[in-house]
Amino acid sequence: MHPNIERVLIDEVTLKKRIAEMAEEISRDYAGQELLVIGLLKGAAYFMVELTQHLTIPTQIDFLKVSSYGSGTSTTGKVDIQFDTSRNLSGKNVLLVDDVVDSGLTLKAVRELFAGRNCRSIRIAAMLDKKERRLVKMLPDYYGFEIPDEFVVGFGLDYAEDYRTLPYIGVLKRSVYQK
């Protein structure tokens, strides 16, 4: 375990098993259809790769770079779309993939943006759901784990661009981010 991690919240085996189960559910829901999976960079990259490798339906991928955190530990309240998809979404089944639904502001803004692009459907898959922090009504259609209000890193989640490569979800020690 990394020395800046207080404890492992979700180990690698449990994490990957649940993501595979999510992929089975998504594949059933979209059976006979094509799916465009759009990941929110950078945090969702690890989750999205793991998820899409288990999908059994025709799948294409793309990315958005969206942020409401900057380098801090809580939302700024302002959603900044730094890199938008160049894909035509008209008639597409879109699955937005994010690492964690926290305040809900980012996914609400992206869903509203895509709602005006004639998507056939828009659903959300999140690796983690942190309901205690929700500022707007936003529920993922698929989620891996509901977690408590703790600052977590690993498997794509970061603090100031560090800890993304940890193969598990860990609680970051407060002493690291409360300097």
mmCIF file with all atom_site columns, N, CA, C and O in Angstrom, residues 58-110:
data_model
loop_
_atom_site.group_PDB
_atom_site.id
_atom_site.type_symbol
_atom_site.label_atom_id
_atom_site.label_alt_id
_atom_site.label_comp_id
_atom_site.label_asym_id
_atom_site.label_entity_id
_atom_site.label_seq_id
_atom_site.pdbx_PDB_ins_code
_atom_site.Cartn_x
_atom_site.Cartn_y
_atom_site.Cartn_z
_atom_site.occupancy
_atom_site.B_iso_or_equiv
_atom_site.pdbx_formal_charge
_atom_site.auth_seq_id
_atom_site.auth_comp_id
_atom_site.auth_asym_id
_atom_site.auth_atom_id
_atom_site.pdbx_PDB_model_num
ATOM 1   N N  . PRO A 1 58  ? -21.656 -3.947 -29.923 1.00 0.00 ? 58  PRO A N  1
ATOM 2   C CA . PRO A 1 58  ? -20.825 -3.044 -30.730 1.00 0.00 ? 58  PRO A CA 1
ATOM 3   C C  . PRO A 1 58  ? -20.633 -1.709 -29.993 1.00 0.00 ? 58  PRO A C  1
ATOM 4   O O  . PRO A 1 58  ? -21.612 -1.066 -29.600 1.00 0.00 ? 58  PRO A O  1
ATOM 5   N N  . THR A 1 59  ? -19.375 -1.343 -29.792 1.00 0.00 ? 59  THR A N  1
ATOM 6   C CA . THR A 1 59  ? -19.057 -0.182 -28.964 1.00 0.00 ? 59  THR A CA 1
ATOM 7   C C  . THR A 1 59  ? -17.998 0.688  -29.628 1.00 0.00 ? 59  THR A C  1
ATOM 8   O O  . THR A 1 59  ? -17.006 0.180  -30.140 1.00 0.00 ? 59  THR A O  1
ATOM 9   N N  . GLN A 1 60  ? -18.232 1.972  -29.600 1.00 0.00 ? 60  GLN A N  1
ATOM 10  C CA . GLN A 1 60  ? -17.229 2.953  -30.003 1.00 0.00 ? 60  GLN A CA 1
ATOM 11  C C  . GLN A 1 60  ? -16.923 3.806  -28.778 1.00 0.00 ? 60  GLN A C  1
ATOM 12  O O  . GLN A 1 60  ? -17.746 3.896  -27.862 1.00 0.00 ? 60  GLN A O  1
ATOM 13  N N  . ILE A 1 61  ? -15.741 4.432  -28.767 1.00 0.00 ? 61  ILE A N  1
ATOM 14  C CA . ILE A 1 61  ? -15.377 5.253  -27.616 1.00 0.00 ? 61  ILE A CA 1
ATOM 15  C C  . ILE A 1 61  ? -14.953 6.652  -28.045 1.00 0.00 ? 61  ILE A C  1
ATOM 16  O O  . ILE A 1 61  ? -14.527 6.871  -29.178 1.00 0.00 ? 61  ILE A O  1
ATOM 17  N N  . ASP A 1 62  ? -15.087 7.572  -27.131 1.00 0.00 ? 62  ASP A N  1
ATOM 18  C CA . ASP A 1 62  ? -14.611 8.940  -27.308 1.00 0.00 ? 62  ASP A CA 1
ATOM 19  C C  . ASP A 1 62  ? -14.407 9.519  -25.912 1.00 0.00 ? 62  ASP A C  1
ATOM 20  O O  . ASP A 1 62  ? -14.710 8.872  -24.909 1.00 0.00 ? 62  ASP A O  1
ATOM 21  N N  . PHE A 1 63  ? -13.906 10.759 -25.867 1.00 0.00 ? 63  PHE A N  1
ATOM 22  C CA . PHE A 1 63  ? -13.602 11.387 -24.585 1.00 0.00 ? 63  PHE A CA 1
ATOM 23  C C  . PHE A 1 63  ? -14.009 12.851 -24.567 1.00 0.00 ? 63  PHE A C  1
ATOM 24  O O  . PHE A 1 63  ? -14.088 13.503 -25.600 1.00 0.00 ? 63  PHE A O  1
ATOM 25  N N  . LEU A 1 64  ? -14.242 13.337 -23.366 1.00 0.00 ? 64  LEU A N  1
ATOM 26  C CA . LEU A 1 64  ? -14.426 14.753 -23.066 1.00 0.00 ? 64  LEU A CA 1
ATOM 27  C C  . LEU A 1 64  ? -13.441 15.074 -21.951 1.00 0.00 ? 64  LEU A C  1
ATOM 28  O O  . LEU A 1 64  ? -13.125 14.205 -21.141 1.00 0.00 ? 64  LEU A O  1
ATOM 29  N N  . LYS A 1 65  ? -12.997 16.301 -21.900 1.00 0.00 ? 65  LYS A N  1
ATOM 30  C CA . LYS A 1 65  ? -12.215 16.729 -20.745 1.00 0.00 ? 65  LYS A CA 1
ATOM 31  C C  . LYS A 1 65  ? -13.016 17.833 -20.074 1.00 0.00 ? 65  LYS A C  1
ATOM 32  O O  . LYS A 1 65  ? -13.226 18.900 -20.639 1.00 0.00 ? 65  LYS A O  1
ATOM 33  N N  . VAL A 1 66  ? -13.500 17.518 -18.885 1.00 0.00 ? 66  VAL A N  1
ATOM 34  C CA . VAL A 1 66  ? -14.378 18.394 -18.136 1.00 0.00 ? 66  VAL A CA 1
ATOM 35  C C  . VAL A 1 66  ? -13.877 18.455 -16.704 1.00 0.00 ? 66  VAL A C  1
ATOM 36  O O  . VAL A 1 66  ? -13.431 17.444 -16.166 1.00 0.00 ? 66  VAL A O  1
ATOM 37  N N  . SER A 1 67  ? -13.974 19.627 -16.094 1.00 0.00 ? 67  SER A N  1
ATOM 38  C CA . SER A 1 67  ? -13.511 19.740 -14.719 1.00 0.00 ? 67  SER A CA 1
ATOM 39  C C  . SER A 1 67  ? -14.346 20.732 -13.939 1.00 0.00 ? 67  SER A C  1
ATOM 40  O O  . SER A 1 67  ? -14.787 21.740 -14.463 1.00 0.00 ? 67  SER A O  1
ATOM 41  N N  . SER A 1 68  ? -14.537 20.404 -12.650 1.00 0.00 ? 68  SER A N  1
ATOM 42  C CA . SER A 1 68  ? -15.106 21.371 -11.717 1.00 0.00 ? 68  SER A CA 1
ATOM 43  C C  . SER A 1 68  ? -14.268 21.398 -10.441 1.00 0.00 ? 68  SER A C  1
ATOM 44  O O  . SER A 1 68  ? -14.678 21.930 -9.431  1.00 0.00 ? 68  SER A O  1
ATOM 45  N N  . TYR A 1 69  ? -13.077 20.795 -10.502 1.00 0.00 ? 69  TYR A N  1
ATOM 46  C CA . TYR A 1 69  ? -12.247 20.677 -9.307  1.00 0.00 ? 69  TYR A CA 1
ATOM 47  C C  . TYR A 1 69  ? -10.938 21.453 -9.367  1.00 0.00 ? 69  TYR A C  1
ATOM 48  O O  . TYR A 1 69  ? -10.410 21.843 -8.347  1.00 0.00 ? 69  TYR A O  1
ATOM 49  N N  . GLY A 1 70  ? -10.373 21.637 -10.539 1.00 0.00 ? 70  GLY A N  1
ATOM 50  C CA . GLY A 1 70  ? -9.034  22.214 -10.598 1.00 0.00 ? 70  GLY A CA 1
ATOM 51  C C  . GLY A 1 70  ? -8.073  21.268 -9.903  1.00 0.00 ? 70  GLY A C  1
ATOM 52  O O  . GLY A 1 70  ? -8.115  20.071 -10.107 1.00 0.00 ? 70  GLY A O  1
ATOM 53  N N  . SER A 1 71  ? -7.220  21.778 -9.015  1.00 0.00 ? 71  SER A N  1
ATOM 54  C CA . SER A 1 71  ? -6.291  20.897 -8.302  1.00 0.00 ? 71  SER A CA 1
ATOM 55  C C  . SER A 1 71  ? -6.695  20.720 -6.851  1.00 0.00 ? 71  SER A C  1
ATOM 56  O O  . SER A 1 71  ? -5.935  20.233 -6.038  1.00 0.00 ? 71  SER A O  1
ATOM 57  N N  . GLY A 1 72  ? -7.924  21.098 -6.498  1.00 0.00 ? 72  GLY A N  1
ATOM 58  C CA . GLY A 1 72  ? -8.376  21.005 -5.118  1.00 0.00 ? 72  GLY A CA 1
ATOM 59  C C  . GLY A 1 72  ? -9.083  19.702 -4.811  1.00 0.00 ? 72  GLY A C  1
ATOM 60  O O  . GLY A 1 72  ? -9.095  18.762 -5.597  1.00 0.00 ? 72  GLY A O  1
ATOM 61  N N  . THR A 1 73  ? -9.722  19.663 -3.622  1.00 0.00 ? 73  THR A N  1
ATOM 62  C CA . THR A 1 73  ? -10.403 18.462 -3.165  1.00 0.00 ? 73  THR A CA 1
ATOM 63  C C  . THR A 1 73  ? -11.915 18.603 -3.161  1.00 0.00 ? 73  THR A C  1
ATOM 64  O O  . THR A 1 73  ? -12.616 17.674 -2.814  1.00 0.00 ? 73  THR A O  1
ATOM 65  N N  . SER A 1 74  ? -12.410 19.781 -3.528  1.00 0.00 ? 74  SER A N  1
ATOM 66  C CA . SER A 1 74  ? -13.856 19.961 -3.626  1.00 0.00 ? 74  SER A CA 1
ATOM 67  C C  . SER A 1 74  ? -14.172 20.816 -4.849  1.00 0.00 ? 74  SER A C  1
ATOM 68  O O  . SER A 1 74  ? -13.322 21.553 -5.348  1.00 0.00 ? 74  SER A O  1
ATOM 69  N N  . THR A 1 75  ? -15.405 20.707 -5.292  1.00 0.00 ? 75  THR A N  1
ATOM 70  C CA . THR A 1 75  ? -15.808 21.386 -6.515  1.00 0.00 ? 75  THR A CA 1
ATOM 71  C C  . THR A 1 75  ? -15.725 22.904 -6.388  1.00 0.00 ? 75  THR A C  1
ATOM 72  O O  . THR A 1 75  ? -15.967 23.457 -5.318  1.00 0.00 ? 75  THR A O  1
ATOM 73  N N  . THR A 1 76  ? -15.391 23.535 -7.488  1.00 0.00 ? 76  THR A N  1
ATOM 74  C CA . THR A 1 76  ? -15.372 24.996 -7.539  1.00 0.00 ? 76  THR A CA 1
ATOM 75  C C  . THR A 1 76  ? -16.776 25.523 -7.817  1.00 0.00 ? 76  THR A C  1
ATOM 76  O O  . THR A 1 76  ? -17.034 26.705 -7.659  1.00 0.00 ? 76  THR A O  1
ATOM 77  N N  . GLY A 1 77  ? -17.667 24.627 -8.250  1.00 0.00 ? 77  GLY A N  1
ATOM 78  C CA . GLY A 1 77  ? -19.017 25.022 -8.612  1.00 0.00 ? 77  GLY A CA 1
ATOM 79  C C  . GLY A 1 77  ? -19.135 25.454 -10.072 1.00 0.00 ? 77  GLY A C  1
ATOM 80  O O  . GLY A 1 77  ? -20.219 25.595 -10.600 1.00 0.00 ? 77  GLY A O  1
ATOM 81  N N  . LYS A 1 78  ? -18.008 25.638 -10.735 1.00 0.00 ? 78  LYS A N  1
ATOM 82  C CA . LYS A 1 78  ? -17.988 26.052 -12.139 1.00 0.00 ? 78  LYS A CA 1
ATOM 83  C C  . LYS A 1 78  ? -17.516 24.864 -12.982 1.00 0.00 ? 78  LYS A C  1
ATOM 84  O O  . LYS A 1 78  ? -16.454 24.314 -12.736 1.00 0.00 ? 78  LYS A O  1
ATOM 85  N N  . VAL A 1 79  ? -18.306 24.471 -13.947 1.00 0.00 ? 79  VAL A N  1
ATOM 86  C CA . VAL A 1 79  ? -17.948 23.355 -14.814 1.00 0.00 ? 79  VAL A CA 1
ATOM 87  C C  . VAL A 1 79  ? -17.264 23.900 -16.056 1.00 0.00 ? 79  VAL A C  1
ATOM 88  O O  . VAL A 1 79  ? -17.814 24.743 -16.760 1.00 0.00 ? 79  VAL A O  1
ATOM 89  N N  . ASP A 1 80  ? -16.078 23.421 -16.311 1.00 0.00 ? 80  ASP A N  1
ATOM 90  C CA . ASP A 1 80  ? -15.263 23.885 -17.427 1.00 0.00 ? 80  ASP A CA 1
ATOM 91  C C  . ASP A 1 80  ? -15.082 22.745 -18.425 1.00 0.00 ? 80  ASP A C  1
ATOM 92  O O  . ASP A 1 80  ? -14.477 21.724 -18.093 1.00 0.00 ? 80  ASP A O  1
ATOM 93  N N  . ILE A 1 81  ? -15.639 22.894 -19.635 1.00 0.00 ? 81  ILE A N  1
ATOM 94  C CA . ILE A 1 81  ? -15.457 21.892 -20.681 1.00 0.00 ? 81  ILE A CA 1
ATOM 95  C C  . ILE A 1 81  ? -14.212 22.297 -21.462 1.00 0.00 ? 81  ILE A C  1
ATOM 96  O O  . ILE A 1 81  ? -14.228 23.256 -22.221 1.00 0.00 ? 81  ILE A O  1
ATOM 97  N N  . GLN A 1 82  ? -13.133 21.556 -21.245 1.00 0.00 ? 82  GLN A N  1
ATOM 98  C CA . GLN A 1 82  ? -11.840 21.889 -21.821 1.00 0.00 ? 82  GLN A CA 1
ATOM 99  C C  . GLN A 1 82  ? -11.613 21.232 -23.172 1.00 0.00 ? 82  GLN A C  1
ATOM 100 O O  . GLN A 1 82  ? -10.851 21.723 -23.985 1.00 0.00 ? 82  GLN A O  1
ATOM 101 N N  . PHE A 1 83  ? -12.273 20.101 -23.404 1.00 0.00 ? 83  PHE A N  1
ATOM 102 C CA . PHE A 1 83  ? -12.121 19.353 -24.655 1.00 0.00 ? 83  PHE A CA 1
ATOM 103 C C  . PHE A 1 83  ? -13.434 18.633 -24.912 1.00 0.00 ? 83  PHE A C  1
ATOM 104 O O  . PHE A 1 83  ? -13.836 17.784 -24.126 1.00 0.00 ? 83  PHE A O  1
ATOM 105 N N  . ASP A 1 84  ? -14.107 18.984 -25.983 1.00 0.00 ? 84  ASP A N  1
ATOM 106 C CA . ASP A 1 84  ? -15.408 18.414 -26.315 1.00 0.00 ? 84  ASP A CA 1
ATOM 107 C C  . ASP A 1 84  ? -15.229 17.328 -27.372 1.00 0.00 ? 84  ASP A C  1
ATOM 108 O O  . ASP A 1 84  ? -14.256 17.332 -28.125 1.00 0.00 ? 84  ASP A O  1
ATOM 109 N N  . THR A 1 85  ? -16.175 16.430 -27.458 1.00 0.00 ? 85  THR A N  1
ATOM 110 C CA . THR A 1 85  ? -16.161 15.419 -28.505 1.00 0.00 ? 85  THR A CA 1
ATOM 111 C C  . THR A 1 85  ? -16.403 16.089 -29.861 1.00 0.00 ? 85  THR A C  1
ATOM 112 O O  . THR A 1 85  ? -17.141 17.066 -29.946 1.00 0.00 ? 85  THR A O  1
ATOM 113 N N  . SER A 1 86  ? -15.778 15.554 -30.883 1.00 0.00 ? 86  SER A N  1
ATOM 114 C CA . SER A 1 86  ? -16.013 16.062 -32.236 1.00 0.00 ? 86  SER A CA 1
ATOM 115 C C  . SER A 1 86  ? -17.007 15.173 -32.977 1.00 0.00 ? 86  SER A C  1
ATOM 116 O O  . SER A 1 86  ? -17.314 15.404 -34.140 1.00 0.00 ? 86  SER A O  1
ATOM 117 N N  . ARG A 1 87  ? -17.533 14.169 -32.296 1.00 0.00 ? 87  ARG A N  1
ATOM 118 C CA . ARG A 1 87  ? -18.453 13.212 -32.907 1.00 0.00 ? 87  ARG A CA 1
ATOM 119 C C  . ARG A 1 87  ? -19.846 13.797 -33.081 1.00 0.00 ? 87  ARG A C  1
ATOM 120 O O  . ARG A 1 87  ? -20.314 14.570 -32.264 1.00 0.00 ? 87  ARG A O  1
ATOM 121 N N  . ASN A 1 88  ? -20.519 13.370 -34.136 1.00 0.00 ? 88  ASN A N  1
ATOM 122 C CA . ASN A 1 88  ? -21.923 13.677 -34.321 1.00 0.00 ? 88  ASN A CA 1
ATOM 123 C C  . ASN A 1 88  ? -22.710 12.697 -33.452 1.00 0.00 ? 88  ASN A C  1
ATOM 124 O O  . ASN A 1 88  ? -22.643 11.487 -33.666 1.00 0.00 ? 88  ASN A O  1
ATOM 125 N N  . LEU A 1 89  ? -23.425 13.194 -32.486 1.00 0.00 ? 89  LEU A N  1
ATOM 126 C CA . LEU A 1 89  ? -24.134 12.331 -31.527 1.00 0.00 ? 89  LEU A CA 1
ATOM 127 C C  . LEU A 1 89  ? -25.570 12.035 -31.942 1.00 0.00 ? 89  LEU A C  1
ATOM 128 O O  . LEU A 1 89  ? -26.248 11.253 -31.277 1.00 0.00 ? 89  LEU A O  1
ATOM 129 N N  . SER A 1 90  ? -26.022 12.613 -33.024 1.00 0.00 ? 90  SER A N  1
ATOM 130 C CA . SER A 1 90  ? -27.397 12.441 -33.468 1.00 0.00 ? 90  SER A CA 1
ATOM 131 C C  . SER A 1 90  ? -27.713 10.965 -33.703 1.00 0.00 ? 90  SER A C  1
ATOM 132 O O  . SER A 1 90  ? -27.012 10.265 -34.441 1.00 0.00 ? 90  SER A O  1
ATOM 133 N N  . GLY A 1 91  ? -28.765 10.493 -33.033 1.00 0.00 ? 91  GLY A N  1
ATOM 134 C CA . GLY A 1 91  ? -29.213 9.113  -33.183 1.00 0.00 ? 91  GLY A CA 1
ATOM 135 C C  . GLY A 1 91  ? -28.394 8.091  -32.418 1.00 0.00 ? 91  GLY A C  1
ATOM 136 O O  . GLY A 1 91  ? -28.677 6.894  -32.502 1.00 0.00 ? 91  GLY A O  1
ATOM 137 N N  . LYS A 1 92  ? -27.403 8.502  -31.663 1.00 0.00 ? 92  LYS A N  1
ATOM 138 C CA . LYS A 1 92  ? -26.517 7.575  -30.948 1.00 0.00 ? 92  LYS A CA 1
ATOM 139 C C  . LYS A 1 92  ? -27.023 7.297  -29.536 1.00 0.00 ? 92  LYS A C  1
ATOM 140 O O  . LYS A 1 92  ? -27.566 8.172  -28.860 1.00 0.00 ? 92  LYS A O  1
ATOM 141 N N  . ASN A 1 93  ? -26.821 6.058  -29.101 1.00 0.00 ? 93  ASN A N  1
ATOM 142 C CA . ASN A 1 93  ? -26.967 5.709  -27.693 1.00 0.00 ? 93  ASN A CA 1
ATOM 143 C C  . ASN A 1 93  ? -25.655 6.087  -27.028 1.00 0.00 ? 93  ASN A C  1
ATOM 144 O O  . ASN A 1 93  ? -24.611 5.521  -27.336 1.00 0.00 ? 93  ASN A O  1
ATOM 145 N N  . VAL A 1 94  ? -25.699 7.073  -26.129 1.00 0.00 ? 94  VAL A N  1
ATOM 146 C CA . VAL A 1 94  ? -24.492 7.581  -25.491 1.00 0.00 ? 94  VAL A CA 1
ATOM 147 C C  . VAL A 1 94  ? -24.457 7.143  -24.034 1.00 0.00 ? 94  VAL A C  1
ATOM 148 O O  . VAL A 1 94  ? -25.437 7.310  -23.301 1.00 0.00 ? 94  VAL A O  1
ATOM 149 N N  . LEU A 1 95  ? -23.325 6.596  -23.640 1.00 0.00 ? 95  LEU A N  1
ATOM 150 C CA . LEU A 1 95  ? -23.083 6.260  -22.242 1.00 0.00 ? 95  LEU A CA 1
ATOM 151 C C  . LEU A 1 95  ? -21.945 7.138  -21.759 1.00 0.00 ? 95  LEU A C  1
ATOM 152 O O  . LEU A 1 95  ? -20.806 6.990  -22.203 1.00 0.00 ? 95  LEU A O  1
ATOM 153 N N  . LEU A 1 96  ? -22.270 8.095  -20.881 1.00 0.00 ? 96  LEU A N  1
ATOM 154 C CA . LEU A 1 96  ? -21.247 8.938  -20.278 1.00 0.00 ? 96  LEU A CA 1
ATOM 155 C C  . LEU A 1 96  ? -20.617 8.169  -19.127 1.00 0.00 ? 96  LEU A C  1
ATOM 156 O O  . LEU A 1 96  ? -21.330 7.632  -18.274 1.00 0.00 ? 96  LEU A O  1
ATOM 157 N N  . VAL A 1 97  ? -19.298 8.118  -19.116 1.00 0.00 ? 97  VAL A N  1
ATOM 158 C CA . VAL A 1 97  ? -18.586 7.349  -18.103 1.00 0.00 ? 97  VAL A CA 1
ATOM 159 C C  . VAL A 1 97  ? -17.739 8.295  -17.265 1.00 0.00 ? 97  VAL A C  1
ATOM 160 O O  . VAL A 1 97  ? -16.925 9.047  -17.796 1.00 0.00 ? 97  VAL A O  1
ATOM 161 N N  . ASP A 1 98  ? -17.934 8.245  -15.947 1.00 0.00 ? 98  ASP A N  1
ATOM 162 C CA . ASP A 1 98  ? -17.179 9.084  -15.025 1.00 0.00 ? 98  ASP A CA 1
ATOM 163 C C  . ASP A 1 98  ? -16.650 8.237  -13.876 1.00 0.00 ? 98  ASP A C  1
ATOM 164 O O  . ASP A 1 98  ? -17.189 7.169  -13.588 1.00 0.00 ? 98  ASP A O  1
ATOM 165 N N  . ASP A 1 99  ? -15.595 8.745  -13.250 1.00 0.00 ? 99  ASP A N  1
ATOM 166 C CA . ASP A 1 99  ? -15.004 8.016  -12.138 1.00 0.00 ? 99  ASP A CA 1
ATOM 167 C C  . ASP A 1 99  ? -15.891 8.048  -10.898 1.00 0.00 ? 99  ASP A C  1
ATOM 168 O O  . ASP A 1 99  ? -16.146 7.029  -10.283 1.00 0.00 ? 99  ASP A O  1
ATOM 169 N N  . VAL A 1 100 ? -16.366 9.246  -10.536 1.00 0.00 ? 100 VAL A N  1
ATOM 170 C CA . VAL A 1 100 ? -17.191 9.375  -9.329  1.00 0.00 ? 100 VAL A CA 1
ATOM 171 C C  . VAL A 1 100 ? -18.247 10.459 -9.526  1.00 0.00 ? 100 VAL A C  1
ATOM 172 O O  . VAL A 1 100 ? -17.956 11.518 -10.062 1.00 0.00 ? 100 VAL A O  1
ATOM 173 N N  . VAL A 1 101 ? -19.470 10.153 -9.109  1.00 0.00 ? 101 VAL A N  1
ATOM 174 C CA . VAL A 1 101 ? -20.509 11.173 -9.049  1.00 0.00 ? 101 VAL A CA 1
ATOM 175 C C  . VAL A 1 101 ? -20.445 11.730 -7.637  1.00 0.00 ? 101 VAL A C  1
ATOM 176 O O  . VAL A 1 101 ? -20.704 11.026 -6.669  1.00 0.00 ? 101 VAL A O  1
ATOM 177 N N  . ASP A 1 102 ? -20.051 12.985 -7.554  1.00 0.00 ? 102 ASP A N  1
ATOM 178 C CA . ASP A 1 102 ? -19.853 13.651 -6.273  1.00 0.00 ? 102 ASP A CA 1
ATOM 179 C C  . ASP A 1 102 ? -20.925 14.733 -6.144  1.00 0.00 ? 102 ASP A C  1
ATOM 180 O O  . ASP A 1 102 ? -22.067 14.432 -5.819  1.00 0.00 ? 102 ASP A O  1
ATOM 181 N N  . SER A 1 103 ? -20.619 15.951 -6.494  1.00 0.00 ? 103 SER A N  1
ATOM 182 C CA . SER A 1 103 ? -21.611 17.033 -6.431  1.00 0.00 ? 103 SER A CA 1
ATOM 183 C C  . SER A 1 103 ? -22.730 16.830 -7.452  1.00 0.00 ? 103 SER A C  1
ATOM 184 O O  . SER A 1 103 ? -23.852 17.261 -7.246  1.00 0.00 ? 103 SER A O  1
ATOM 185 N N  . GLY A 1 104 ? -22.391 16.185 -8.579  1.00 0.00 ? 104 GLY A N  1
ATOM 186 C CA . GLY A 1 104 ? -23.347 15.995 -9.668  1.00 0.00 ? 104 GLY A CA 1
ATOM 187 C C  . GLY A 1 104 ? -23.316 17.120 -10.683 1.00 0.00 ? 104 GLY A C  1
ATOM 188 O O  . GLY A 1 104 ? -23.922 17.020 -11.745 1.00 0.00 ? 104 GLY A O  1
ATOM 189 N N  . LEU A 1 105 ? -22.607 18.202 -10.383 1.00 0.00 ? 105 LEU A N  1
ATOM 190 C CA . LEU A 1 105 ? -22.577 19.371 -11.257 1.00 0.00 ? 105 LEU A CA 1
ATOM 191 C C  . LEU A 1 105 ? -21.982 19.073 -12.628 1.00 0.00 ? 105 LEU A C  1
ATOM 192 O O  . LEU A 1 105 ? -22.520 19.510 -13.650 1.00 0.00 ? 105 LEU A O  1
ATOM 193 N N  . THR A 1 106 ? -20.872 18.346 -12.663 1.00 0.00 ? 106 THR A N  1
ATOM 194 C CA . THR A 1 106 ? -20.206 18.067 -13.935 1.00 0.00 ? 106 THR A CA 1
ATOM 195 C C  . THR A 1 106 ? -21.098 17.234 -14.847 1.00 0.00 ? 106 THR A C  1
ATOM 196 O O  . THR A 1 106 ? -21.325 17.594 -16.005 1.00 0.00 ? 106 THR A O  1
ATOM 197 N N  . LEU A 1 107 ? -21.625 16.134 -14.321 1.00 0.00 ? 107 LEU A N  1
ATOM 198 C CA . LEU A 1 107 ? -22.464 15.274 -15.156 1.00 0.00 ? 107 LEU A CA 1
ATOM 199 C C  . LEU A 1 107 ? -23.772 15.954 -15.555 1.00 0.00 ? 107 LEU A C  1
ATOM 200 O O  . LEU A 1 107 ? -24.261 15.744 -16.661 1.00 0.00 ? 107 LEU A O  1
ATOM 201 N N  . LYS A 1 108 ? -24.326 16.772 -14.696 1.00 0.00 ? 108 LYS A N  1
ATOM 202 C CA . LYS A 1 108 ? -25.531 17.523 -15.052 1.00 0.00 ? 108 LYS A CA 1
ATOM 203 C C  . LYS A 1 108 ? -25.232 18.446 -16.230 1.00 0.00 ? 108 LYS A C  1
ATOM 204 O O  . LYS A 1 108 ? -26.000 18.509 -17.191 1.00 0.00 ? 108 LYS A O  1
ATOM 205 N N  . ALA A 1 109 ? -24.107 19.140 -16.182 1.00 0.00 ? 109 ALA A N  1
ATOM 206 C CA . ALA A 1 109 ? -23.737 20.061 -17.270 1.00 0.00 ? 109 ALA A CA 1
ATOM 207 C C  . ALA A 1 109 ? -23.499 19.312 -18.578 1.00 0.00 ? 109 ALA A C  1
ATOM 208 O O  . ALA A 1 109 ? -23.950 19.746 -19.639 1.00 0.00 ? 109 ALA A O  1
ATOM 209 N N  . VAL A 1 110 ? -22.826 18.176 -18.507 1.00 0.00 ? 110 VAL A N  1
ATOM 210 C CA . VAL A 1 110 ? -22.548 17.398 -19.720 1.00 0.00 ? 110 VAL A CA 1
ATOM 211 C C  . VAL A 1 110 ? -23.840 16.804 -20.271 1.00 0.00 ? 110 VAL A C  1
ATOM 212 O O  . VAL A 1 110 ? -24.072 16.847 -21.484 1.00 0.00 ? 110 VAL A O  1
#
